[in-house]
Amino acid sequence: MKIPKEVQSIVQKIRENGFEAYIVGGCVRDFLRGVEPNDWDITTKATPKEIQKIFPKSFYKNKFLTVTVQTKSKNPKLKEIEVTTYRLEAKYTDKRHPDEVRFAKTLKDDLKRRDFTVNAMAIDIFPENKQRKKNKKEKSNLKIIDLFSGKEDLEKKIIKTVGRPEQRFSEDALRMMRAVRFAVTLNEGWQIEKETAEAIKKNSFWIGAISKERIRDEFLKIIMSERAAKGIELLRQLSLLKYIIPEIEEGYQVSQNKHHIYDCYEHYLKSLEYAAKRNFNKYVRLAALFHDIGKPRVKQGEGPEATFYNHEIVGAKMTAQILNRLRFPKKDIEKITKLVRYHLFYYNPGEVGESSVRRLVKNVGLENIEELLQVRMADRIGSGVPKAEPYKLRHLKYLIEKINRTPISVKTLKVNGNDVMNILNIPPSPKIGQVLDILLGYVLADPQKNKKELLKKEIIKLGKLSDDELKELAQKSREERKKIEQKRDDMTKKKYWVT
Ligand code: ATP
Ligand code: MG
C-alpha cells in the first residue's frame, strides 16, 4: 500500500513553510497492517491560523484545533484531510468534556495523549535529503515513529492504553467503549490487554457520564463490525453493557422453552451474529439483536412449557425506548421498532391468504418487507434451526410482488371511455369497453402505441367495424391479455423459485 499523493503533498507543503508535520493515528495503524484507512490524519506544530494561511481554502472547526484541508481527489476518503495542531491531553474534570484544549510543543506530547498504543504512531515522510527522494522507492522515504511499542502491540493484536489505563479512562470514559470497538473491528484475534481490561471493569460506571450521542456512534461501529456479537459479549464481560443497554442483560441466562436450545441472551447474540455474517444493514442488525428483548419481562412459567405472550409488543416498546435514549434518528427508531413488532408474522403458502399478507405489508410498510424477512432469517438461524425457511420466505415475496404489481388494465391507456364516446359519437354501451379492450391489446403488443393521437386514429378505424367483428376482436384481445397475465405470474414465480 502507498501513502496517497494528496496526503504526501499536504505534509510536504506544511514542511516547506517551516513546520513539522506527520501522518498520525488510526491511519498509521491501518497502513502498517495493510488495510486501507478510513481517513488520513496529519498532525503538525503549526497552529490552526498558520495552517489556514498555508491552505487558504481550508476551513477550521474551532473545537478540536483541527483544520480541514480540501484536495482535488475524487476518492471521498481523500477529498478532505484533517490537519490537527499538536495538542496535550486536556483536563476532563467531568470525565466527558475537556476543560480546555491546549497546544503541545512536541510530537511526543501529541502521541502521548492518544488512546491506545496502536493508535499512537506517526509516519515521518521524507526524513532523508531530497536526493534520495529521486529513487522513488517509497519505503526508503518513510520512518515509523513509535514511542509506545505500538508496532509490537499491533503484531500481538493487543489493545493497550498509552500510559496507565485507569488514568486514561478517567480522563475520557468513552475510551473504554473504543477499546471494545477496536478489539472487534480491527480483525480476528484482537484482544484487550489484561491491565487495560481490568481497568475498564473497575471504571465501567463512568461510561454513564458520556453523552448518549458519542455512545451511540461507538455502539453502531461495534454493531456494524463483522464480529458485532462478540462486541456485545465483550461489553457485557467488561461490565459496560449494563450502563449502555441494560435491557439486553435482562435476557442473560433466562431460559426459553422446549422450542429453543439457547437462552434469551444467547439467542439475541446468535441472531445478530448471523445478521453480521450476511452483512445485513444496521436496521436488520439492531432488530435481530432486539427482536426478543421483551421475552424476559413477559415470561410465564419455567422449563419446557414457559410462555412469552406479547413479547413482540413489549419488545417493540422497549426497542423504541432504548433507541430514543441513545438519540437515534426518529426515522430509524420507527423502522427498527416495526421490524421487532412484526418479526413473528406467520406465513405458509396456501394456508395464509392474500388479505393477511396485505395486512402485514400495510403494517410493516412495503419498503421494510425485505428487511423483515432478513430479521426472520436471523431469528431462525439464531435459534439453532438449520434452515431459514427459504421456500416459505420466497413464496411470501412472490405473493407480495403479485399483490403489488400494477394490474394490466385499460386504465393504463392514454384514452378512456369518454374519448371513445366522443370520437364515435355514441352513447354508453358495451361497445365502449370492447374498443378499449382491443386498444389495450395493441398497447400490450407494442407499448409505443400508447399515445393519445395514435389511439384516437385507431378508435376511428374500429368505429367502422360491425358489432360482431368488434365483439370478436375484443374477445380475442381479452384472451391474449389473460395469457400475458399468466406469463407474468409464471415469471414472478420463477424469479422467486416457487411453484
Ligand atoms: P477509524 O478507523 O474508525 O477511523 P481511528 O483510529 O482513526 O479509527 P478515530 O476515532 O477516527 O479512530 O480517531 C483518530 C485518532 O485520534 C485515533 O487513532 C487516536 O489516536 C485519536 N483519538 C480519537 N479519539 C480519542 C480519544 N477519545 N482519546 C484519545 N485519543 C483519541
Ligand atoms: Mg479515523
Coordinates of C-alpha atoms and ligand atoms in Angstrom, one line a residue:
M1 CA 0.0 0.0 0.0
K2 CA 1.1 3.5 -0.7
I3 CA 0.5 6.8 1.0
P4 CA -1.8 8.8 -1.2
K5 CA -0.1 11.7 -3.0
E6 CA -2.6 14.1 -1.7
V7 CA -1.6 13.3 1.9
Q8 CA 2.1 13.5 1.0
S9 CA 1.8 16.8 -0.7
I10 CA 0.0 18.4 2.3
V11 CA 2.8 17.2 4.6
Q12 CA 5.4 18.5 2.2
K13 CA 3.7 21.9 1.9
I14 CA 3.5 22.4 5.6
R15 CA 7.2 21.5 5.9
E16 CA 8.1 23.8 3.1
N17 CA 6.5 26.5 5.3
G18 CA 8.8 25.7 8.1
F19 CA 6.7 23.5 10.4
E20 CA 6.9 19.9 11.5
A21 CA 4.2 17.6 10.1
Y22 CA 3.5 13.9 10.4
I23 CA 0.8 11.4 9.4
V24 CA -0.7 10.1 12.6
G25 CA -3.3 8.0 14.4
G26 CA -5.5 5.3 13.1
C27 CA -4.3 5.6 9.5
V28 CA -0.7 4.6 10.6
R29 CA -2.1 1.6 12.3
D30 CA -4.1 0.6 9.2
F31 CA -1.2 1.3 6.9
L32 CA 1.1 -1.0 8.9
R33 CA -1.5 -3.8 8.8
G34 CA -2.1 -3.4 5.1
V35 CA -5.7 -2.1 5.4
E36 CA -6.9 1.0 3.6
P37 CA -7.6 3.6 6.3
N38 CA -11.0 5.3 6.7
D39 CA -9.3 8.6 6.7
W40 CA -5.7 10.0 6.7
D41 CA -4.9 12.4 9.5
I42 CA -2.0 14.8 9.8
T43 CA -0.6 16.4 12.9
T44 CA 1.6 19.5 12.9
K45 CA 3.3 22.0 15.1
A46 CA 1.7 24.8 13.1
T47 CA -1.3 26.5 14.8
P48 CA -4.7 26.4 13.1
K49 CA -4.1 30.0 11.9
E50 CA -0.8 29.1 10.4
I51 CA -2.3 26.0 8.7
Q52 CA -5.0 28.1 7.2
K53 CA -2.5 30.5 5.8
I54 CA -0.8 27.7 4.0
F55 CA -4.1 26.3 2.7
P56 CA -6.3 29.3 2.0
K57 CA -9.3 27.2 1.0
S58 CA -9.3 25.1 4.2
F59 CA -11.8 25.6 7.0
Y60 CA -11.4 25.4 10.7
K61 CA -13.6 23.8 13.3
N62 CA -12.8 25.7 16.4
K63 CA -13.4 22.9 18.9
F64 CA -10.6 20.5 18.2
L65 CA -7.9 22.6 16.8
T66 CA -8.5 20.8 13.5
V67 CA -8.3 22.4 10.1
T68 CA -9.9 20.6 7.2
V69 CA -7.9 20.9 4.0
Q70 CA -9.6 20.2 0.7
T71 CA -7.9 18.3 -2.1
K72 CA -8.9 17.7 -5.7
S73 CA -9.1 13.9 -5.1
K74 CA -12.1 12.1 -6.4
N75 CA -11.8 9.5 -3.7
P76 CA -14.3 10.5 -0.9
K77 CA -11.8 9.4 1.7
L78 CA -9.2 11.8 0.4
K79 CA -11.4 14.8 -0.5
E80 CA -10.9 16.4 2.9
I81 CA -7.8 15.8 5.0
E82 CA -7.8 16.8 8.6
V83 CA -4.8 18.6 9.9
T84 CA -4.6 19.0 13.6
T85 CA -2.2 21.0 15.7
Y86 CA -0.2 19.1 18.3
R87 CA -2.2 19.1 21.4
L88 CA -1.9 17.9 25.0
E89 CA -4.3 15.7 27.0
A90 CA -6.8 18.1 28.2
K91 CA -8.1 18.0 31.8
Y92 CA -11.5 16.3 32.0
T93 CA -12.9 17.3 35.4
D94 CA -16.3 15.7 34.5
K95 CA -14.8 12.8 32.5
R96 CA -16.6 13.9 29.3
H97 CA -15.7 17.4 28.3
P98 CA -12.2 18.6 28.1
D99 CA -12.0 21.8 30.2
E100 CA -9.8 23.3 27.5
V101 CA -7.8 22.1 24.6
R102 CA -4.2 23.1 24.8
F103 CA -1.4 23.1 22.2
A104 CA 1.6 20.8 22.7
K105 CA 5.1 21.7 21.6
T106 CA 6.3 18.3 20.5
L107 CA 5.0 15.3 18.6
K108 CA 5.8 13.2 21.6
D109 CA 3.3 15.1 23.7
D110 CA 0.7 14.7 21.0
L111 CA 1.2 11.0 20.7
K112 CA 1.1 10.6 24.5
R113 CA -2.5 11.9 24.7
R114 CA -3.8 9.4 22.2
D115 CA -5.8 6.5 23.5
F116 CA -4.2 3.2 22.5
T117 CA -0.6 2.3 21.6
V118 CA -1.6 1.1 18.2
N119 CA -3.3 4.4 17.6
A120 CA -0.3 6.4 18.8
M121 CA 2.2 6.0 16.0
A122 CA 3.2 8.5 13.4
I123 CA 4.8 8.4 10.0
D124 CA 7.6 10.7 9.1
I125 CA 7.8 11.1 5.3
F126 CA 10.9 12.3 3.6
P127 CA 13.2 12.1 6.6
E128 CA 16.1 11.9 4.3
N129 CA 17.5 14.5 1.9
K130 CA 15.9 15.4 -1.4
Q131 CA 18.5 13.5 -3.4
R132 CA 17.3 10.2 -2.0
K133 CA 13.8 11.0 -3.0
K134 CA 14.6 10.7 -6.6
N135 CA 15.0 6.9 -6.3
K136 CA 11.2 6.8 -5.9
K137 CA 11.3 3.8 -3.6
E138 CA 8.7 4.9 -1.2
K139 CA 9.7 2.7 1.7
S140 CA 13.0 4.4 1.9
N141 CA 11.2 7.7 2.4
L142 CA 9.3 6.5 5.4
K143 CA 10.1 6.3 9.1
I144 CA 7.6 5.0 11.7
I145 CA 7.7 6.9 14.9
D146 CA 6.7 4.5 17.6
L147 CA 7.3 5.8 21.1
F148 CA 4.9 3.4 23.0
S149 CA 5.5 0.0 21.4
G150 CA 2.5 0.3 19.1
K151 CA 4.2 -1.8 16.5
E152 CA 4.8 -4.7 18.9
D153 CA 1.2 -4.5 20.1
L154 CA 0.0 -4.4 16.5
E155 CA 1.8 -7.6 15.9
K156 CA 0.5 -9.2 19.0
K157 CA -3.0 -7.8 18.2
I158 CA -3.3 -6.1 21.6
I159 CA -5.4 -3.0 22.6
K160 CA -3.5 -1.3 25.4
T161 CA -3.7 2.2 26.6
V162 CA -0.9 4.7 26.3
G163 CA 0.1 5.2 29.9
R164 CA -1.8 4.0 33.0
P165 CA -5.3 2.7 31.9
E166 CA -7.2 3.9 34.9
Q167 CA -5.9 7.4 34.5
R168 CA -6.6 7.4 30.7
F169 CA -10.2 6.2 31.3
S170 CA -10.8 8.7 34.0
E171 CA -9.8 11.4 31.5
D172 CA -12.3 10.2 28.9
A173 CA -14.6 7.3 29.8
L174 CA -15.6 6.7 26.1
R175 CA -12.2 5.2 25.6
M176 CA -13.5 2.1 27.4
M177 CA -16.0 1.6 24.7
R178 CA -13.4 2.4 22.0
A179 CA -11.3 -0.4 23.4
V180 CA -14.1 -2.8 22.7
R181 CA -14.8 -1.3 19.3
F182 CA -11.2 -1.7 18.2
A183 CA -11.0 -5.2 19.6
V184 CA -13.8 -6.3 17.3
T185 CA -13.3 -4.0 14.2
L186 CA -9.6 -4.4 13.7
N187 CA -9.6 -8.1 12.8
E188 CA -9.9 -11.6 14.0
G189 CA -7.8 -12.3 17.1
W190 CA -7.5 -8.9 18.7
Q191 CA -7.7 -8.7 22.4
I192 CA -7.8 -6.1 25.1
E193 CA -4.6 -6.3 27.2
K194 CA -5.2 -7.6 30.7
E195 CA -4.5 -4.5 32.8
T196 CA -6.5 -2.4 30.4
A197 CA -9.4 -4.8 30.6
E198 CA -9.3 -4.8 34.4
A199 CA -9.3 -1.0 34.5
I200 CA -12.4 -1.0 32.3
K201 CA -14.2 -3.4 34.6
K202 CA -13.3 -1.3 37.6
N203 CA -14.3 2.0 36.0
S204 CA -17.2 1.0 33.7
F205 CA -19.6 3.0 35.8
W206 CA -18.1 6.2 34.3
I207 CA -19.4 5.4 30.9
G208 CA -22.7 6.9 32.2
A209 CA -21.1 10.3 32.2
I210 CA -20.6 10.2 28.4
S211 CA -23.0 11.8 26.1
K212 CA -25.5 9.5 24.5
E213 CA -24.6 10.6 21.0
R214 CA -20.9 9.5 21.5
I215 CA -22.0 6.2 23.0
R216 CA -24.4 5.7 20.1
D217 CA -21.7 6.3 17.5
E218 CA -19.3 3.8 19.1
F219 CA -22.2 1.3 19.6
L220 CA -23.0 1.5 16.0
K221 CA -19.4 0.9 15.0
I222 CA -19.5 -2.3 17.1
I223 CA -22.8 -3.3 15.6
M224 CA -21.6 -2.8 12.0
S225 CA -18.4 -4.9 12.5
E226 CA -18.2 -8.5 11.4
R227 CA -17.8 -9.5 15.0
A228 CA -20.7 -7.5 16.3
A229 CA -22.0 -10.3 18.6
K230 CA -18.6 -10.7 20.1
G231 CA -18.5 -6.9 20.7
I232 CA -21.8 -7.1 22.7
E233 CA -20.5 -10.0 24.8
L234 CA -17.2 -8.1 25.4
L235 CA -19.3 -5.1 26.6
R236 CA -21.1 -7.4 29.0
Q237 CA -17.9 -9.1 30.3
L238 CA -16.3 -5.7 30.9
S239 CA -19.4 -4.5 32.8
L240 CA -20.2 -1.8 30.3
L241 CA -23.3 -3.2 28.8
K242 CA -25.4 -2.7 31.9
Y243 CA -24.8 1.1 31.7
I244 CA -25.4 1.2 27.9
I245 CA -28.3 -1.2 27.2
P246 CA -29.3 -3.0 30.4
E247 CA -32.3 -4.4 28.7
I248 CA -30.0 -6.8 26.8
E249 CA -28.6 -8.1 30.0
E250 CA -32.1 -8.9 31.3
G251 CA -32.1 -11.9 29.0
Y252 CA -28.8 -13.2 30.4
Q253 CA -29.3 -16.9 31.5
V254 CA -33.1 -16.5 31.1
S255 CA -34.0 -19.9 29.6
Q256 CA -36.7 -20.2 26.9
N257 CA -38.8 -23.3 26.4
K258 CA -38.8 -26.7 24.6
H259 CA -38.6 -25.0 21.2
H260 CA -35.3 -23.4 21.9
I261 CA -31.8 -24.6 22.7
Y262 CA -30.3 -21.2 23.6
D263 CA -31.3 -18.9 26.4
C264 CA -32.6 -15.4 25.6
Y265 CA -29.3 -13.6 25.7
E266 CA -27.5 -16.2 23.7
H267 CA -30.3 -16.1 21.1
Y268 CA -30.0 -12.3 20.7
L269 CA -26.3 -12.7 20.0
K270 CA -26.7 -15.6 17.6
S271 CA -29.3 -13.7 15.7
L272 CA -27.0 -10.6 15.5
E273 CA -24.1 -12.8 14.6
Y274 CA -26.0 -14.2 11.6
A275 CA -27.1 -10.7 10.5
A276 CA -23.5 -9.5 10.6
K277 CA -22.3 -12.6 8.8
R278 CA -24.7 -11.9 6.0
N279 CA -23.6 -8.3 6.1
F280 CA -27.2 -7.1 6.6
N281 CA -27.7 -3.4 7.2
K282 CA -27.9 -1.6 10.6
Y283 CA -31.7 -1.8 10.8
V284 CA -31.7 -5.6 10.4
R285 CA -28.7 -6.0 12.8
L286 CA -30.4 -3.9 15.5
A287 CA -33.7 -5.6 15.0
A288 CA -32.0 -9.0 15.2
L289 CA -30.4 -8.0 18.4
F290 CA -33.7 -6.6 19.9
H291 CA -36.4 -8.8 18.4
D292 CA -36.9 -10.9 21.5
I293 CA -35.8 -8.3 24.1
G294 CA -39.3 -8.3 25.6
K295 CA -39.2 -12.0 26.4
P296 CA -37.7 -11.8 29.9
R297 CA -40.4 -9.4 31.0
V298 CA -43.4 -11.4 29.8
K299 CA -42.1 -14.9 30.7
Q300 CA -44.7 -17.1 32.4
G301 CA -43.8 -20.4 34.0
E302 CA -40.4 -22.2 33.9
G303 CA -38.9 -25.1 32.0
P304 CA -40.1 -26.5 28.7
E305 CA -43.6 -25.1 28.9
A306 CA -42.7 -21.5 29.6
T307 CA -44.6 -18.9 27.5
F308 CA -43.7 -15.4 26.2
Y309 CA -47.1 -14.0 25.1
N310 CA -47.0 -10.5 23.7
H311 CA -43.2 -10.3 23.8
E312 CA -43.1 -8.7 20.4
I313 CA -45.4 -5.9 21.6
V314 CA -43.4 -5.3 24.8
G315 CA -40.2 -5.8 22.9
A316 CA -41.2 -3.1 20.3
K317 CA -41.8 -0.7 23.1
M318 CA -38.5 -1.4 24.8
T319 CA -36.7 -1.1 21.4
A320 CA -38.2 2.4 20.9
Q321 CA -37.2 3.4 24.5
I322 CA -33.6 2.1 24.0
L323 CA -33.1 3.8 20.7
N324 CA -34.7 7.1 21.9
R325 CA -32.4 7.0 24.9
L326 CA -29.4 6.6 22.5
R327 CA -30.7 9.5 20.4
F328 CA -31.2 7.5 17.2
P329 CA -33.0 9.5 14.5
K330 CA -36.8 9.2 14.6
K331 CA -36.9 7.5 11.2
D332 CA -34.5 4.7 12.3
I333 CA -36.5 4.2 15.5
E334 CA -39.7 3.8 13.7
K335 CA -38.3 1.3 11.2
I336 CA -36.4 -0.9 13.7
T337 CA -39.4 -0.9 16.1
K338 CA -41.7 -2.1 13.3
L339 CA -39.2 -4.9 12.4
V340 CA -39.3 -6.0 16.1
R341 CA -43.1 -5.6 16.4
Y342 CA -43.8 -7.8 13.4
H343 CA -41.0 -10.3 13.4
L344 CA -43.4 -13.1 14.4
F345 CA -45.5 -12.9 11.3
Y346 CA -46.9 -16.2 10.2
Y347 CA -46.8 -17.4 6.6
N348 CA -47.5 -20.6 4.9
P349 CA -48.2 -20.9 1.2
G350 CA -51.8 -22.0 0.5
E351 CA -52.8 -21.5 4.1
V352 CA -52.3 -17.8 4.6
G353 CA -54.2 -15.8 2.1
E354 CA -53.7 -12.6 0.2
S355 CA -55.7 -10.5 2.7
S356 CA -53.4 -11.4 5.6
V357 CA -50.4 -10.7 3.5
R358 CA -51.8 -7.3 2.5
R359 CA -52.3 -6.5 6.2
L360 CA -48.7 -7.4 7.0
V361 CA -47.5 -5.2 4.2
K362 CA -49.6 -2.4 5.4
N363 CA -48.4 -2.7 9.0
V364 CA -44.7 -3.1 8.2
G365 CA -44.5 -1.0 5.0
L366 CA -43.6 -2.4 1.7
E367 CA -40.3 -0.7 1.9
N368 CA -39.4 -2.7 5.0
I369 CA -40.5 -6.2 3.9
E370 CA -37.1 -7.3 2.6
E371 CA -35.6 -6.3 6.0
L372 CA -38.3 -8.1 7.9
L373 CA -37.6 -11.3 6.1
Q374 CA -33.9 -10.9 6.9
V375 CA -34.8 -10.4 10.6
R376 CA -36.8 -13.6 10.3
M377 CA -33.8 -15.5 8.8
A378 CA -31.6 -14.2 11.6
D379 CA -34.1 -15.2 14.2
R380 CA -34.4 -18.7 12.7
I381 CA -30.7 -19.3 12.3
G382 CA -30.1 -17.7 15.7
S383 CA -32.4 -20.4 17.2
G384 CA -30.1 -23.1 16.1
V385 CA -32.6 -24.2 13.5
P386 CA -30.6 -25.3 10.5
K387 CA -32.9 -23.8 7.9
A388 CA -34.1 -20.2 7.4
E389 CA -37.4 -21.4 5.8
P390 CA -36.1 -20.3 2.5
Y391 CA -39.1 -21.7 0.5
K392 CA -41.8 -20.1 2.6
L393 CA -40.0 -16.7 2.6
R394 CA -39.5 -16.8 -1.2
H395 CA -43.1 -17.7 -1.6
L396 CA -44.2 -14.8 0.6
K397 CA -42.0 -12.5 -1.5
Y398 CA -43.7 -13.8 -4.7
L399 CA -47.1 -13.2 -3.2
I400 CA -46.2 -9.6 -2.1
E401 CA -44.9 -8.8 -5.5
K402 CA -48.1 -10.3 -7.1
I403 CA -50.3 -8.2 -4.8
N404 CA -48.3 -5.0 -5.5
R405 CA -47.6 -5.2 -9.2
T406 CA -49.7 -2.8 -11.3
P407 CA -52.5 -4.7 -12.9
I408 CA -52.9 -4.9 -16.6
S409 CA -55.9 -2.7 -17.1
V410 CA -57.5 -0.3 -19.6
K411 CA -56.7 2.4 -17.0
T412 CA -53.2 2.4 -18.3
L413 CA -54.4 3.6 -21.7
K414 CA -53.9 7.2 -22.7
V415 CA -57.5 7.3 -23.8
N416 CA -60.6 6.5 -21.8
G417 CA -64.3 5.7 -22.3
N418 CA -65.3 9.3 -22.8
D419 CA -62.8 9.7 -25.6
V420 CA -64.4 6.7 -27.3
M421 CA -67.9 8.1 -26.9
N422 CA -66.9 11.5 -28.1
I423 CA -64.9 10.3 -31.2
L424 CA -67.5 7.8 -32.3
N425 CA -70.4 9.9 -31.2
I426 CA -72.2 7.0 -29.4
P427 CA -73.9 6.7 -26.0
P428 CA -72.7 4.4 -23.2
S429 CA -72.8 0.8 -24.2
P430 CA -70.8 -2.5 -24.0
K431 CA -69.2 -1.3 -27.3
I432 CA -67.1 1.3 -25.4
G433 CA -65.5 -1.5 -23.2
Q434 CA -64.9 -3.6 -26.3
V435 CA -63.0 -0.8 -28.1
L436 CA -60.8 -0.2 -25.0
D437 CA -60.1 -3.9 -24.6
I438 CA -58.9 -4.0 -28.3
L439 CA -56.8 -0.9 -27.8
L440 CA -55.2 -2.5 -24.7
G441 CA -54.3 -5.5 -26.8
Y442 CA -52.5 -3.2 -29.3
V443 CA -50.6 -1.5 -26.5
L444 CA -49.6 -4.8 -24.8
A445 CA -48.2 -6.0 -28.1
D446 CA -46.4 -2.6 -28.6
P447 CA -46.1 -0.2 -25.7
Q448 CA -45.0 2.5 -28.1
K449 CA -48.6 2.6 -29.3
N450 CA -49.8 4.1 -26.0
K451 CA -50.0 7.7 -27.4
K452 CA -53.2 9.7 -27.4
E453 CA -53.1 10.7 -31.1
L454 CA -52.3 7.2 -32.3
L455 CA -55.1 5.6 -30.2
K456 CA -57.6 8.2 -31.4
K457 CA -56.9 7.2 -35.0
E458 CA -57.4 3.5 -34.0
I459 CA -60.7 4.4 -32.4
I460 CA -61.9 5.9 -35.7
K461 CA -60.9 2.8 -37.6
L462 CA -62.6 0.5 -35.0
G463 CA -65.8 2.6 -35.3
K464 CA -66.1 1.4 -38.9
L465 CA -66.3 -2.3 -37.9
S466 CA -69.6 -4.2 -37.5
D467 CA -70.9 -5.1 -34.0
D468 CA -70.0 -8.7 -34.5
E469 CA -66.5 -8.0 -35.7
L470 CA -65.9 -5.7 -32.8
K471 CA -67.2 -8.3 -30.3
E472 CA -64.9 -11.0 -31.7
L473 CA -61.8 -8.8 -31.7
A474 CA -62.5 -7.7 -28.1
Q475 CA -62.8 -11.4 -27.1
K476 CA -59.5 -12.3 -28.7
S477 CA -57.8 -9.4 -27.1
R478 CA -59.1 -10.4 -23.6
E479 CA -57.8 -14.0 -24.1
E480 CA -54.5 -12.6 -25.2
R481 CA -54.3 -10.5 -22.0
K482 CA -55.1 -13.5 -19.8
K483 CA -52.2 -15.3 -21.4
I484 CA -49.9 -12.4 -20.7
E485 CA -51.1 -12.2 -17.1
Q486 CA -50.4 -15.9 -16.7
K487 CA -46.9 -15.5 -18.2
R488 CA -46.2 -12.6 -15.9
D489 CA -47.2 -14.7 -12.9
D490 CA -45.0 -17.6 -14.2
M491 CA -42.1 -15.2 -14.5
T492 CA -42.6 -13.9 -10.9
K493 CA -42.8 -17.4 -9.6
K494 CA -39.6 -18.3 -11.5
K495 CA -37.9 -15.2 -10.1
Y496 CA -38.6 -16.4 -6.5
W497 CA -38.1 -20.1 -7.3
V498 CA -41.6 -21.1 -6.2
T499 CA -44.3 -23.1 -7.9
Ligands
ATP1 P1 -11.3 4.6 12.4 O1 -10.6 3.6 11.5 O2 -12.6 4.1 12.9 O3 -11.4 6.0 11.8 P2 -9.3 5.7 14.1 O4 -8.2 5.1 14.9 O5 -8.9 6.6 13.0 O6 -10.3 4.6 13.7 P3 -10.8 7.9 15.2 O7 -12.0 7.9 16.1 O8 -11.0 8.4 13.8 O9 -10.2 6.5 15.2 O10 -9.7 8.8 15.9 C1 -8.4 9.1 15.2 C2 -7.3 9.1 16.2 O11 -7.5 10.1 17.2 C3 -7.2 7.8 17.0 O12 -6.4 6.8 16.3 C4 -6.5 8.2 18.2 O13 -5.1 8.4 18.1 C5 -7.1 9.6 18.5 N1 -8.3 9.6 19.3 C6 -9.6 9.6 18.9 N2 -10.4 9.6 19.9 C7 -9.7 9.6 21.0 C8 -10.0 9.6 22.4 N3 -11.2 9.6 22.9 N4 -8.9 9.6 23.3 C9 -7.7 9.6 22.9 N5 -7.3 9.6 21.6 C10 -8.3 9.6 20.7
MG2 MG -10.3 7.8 11.9

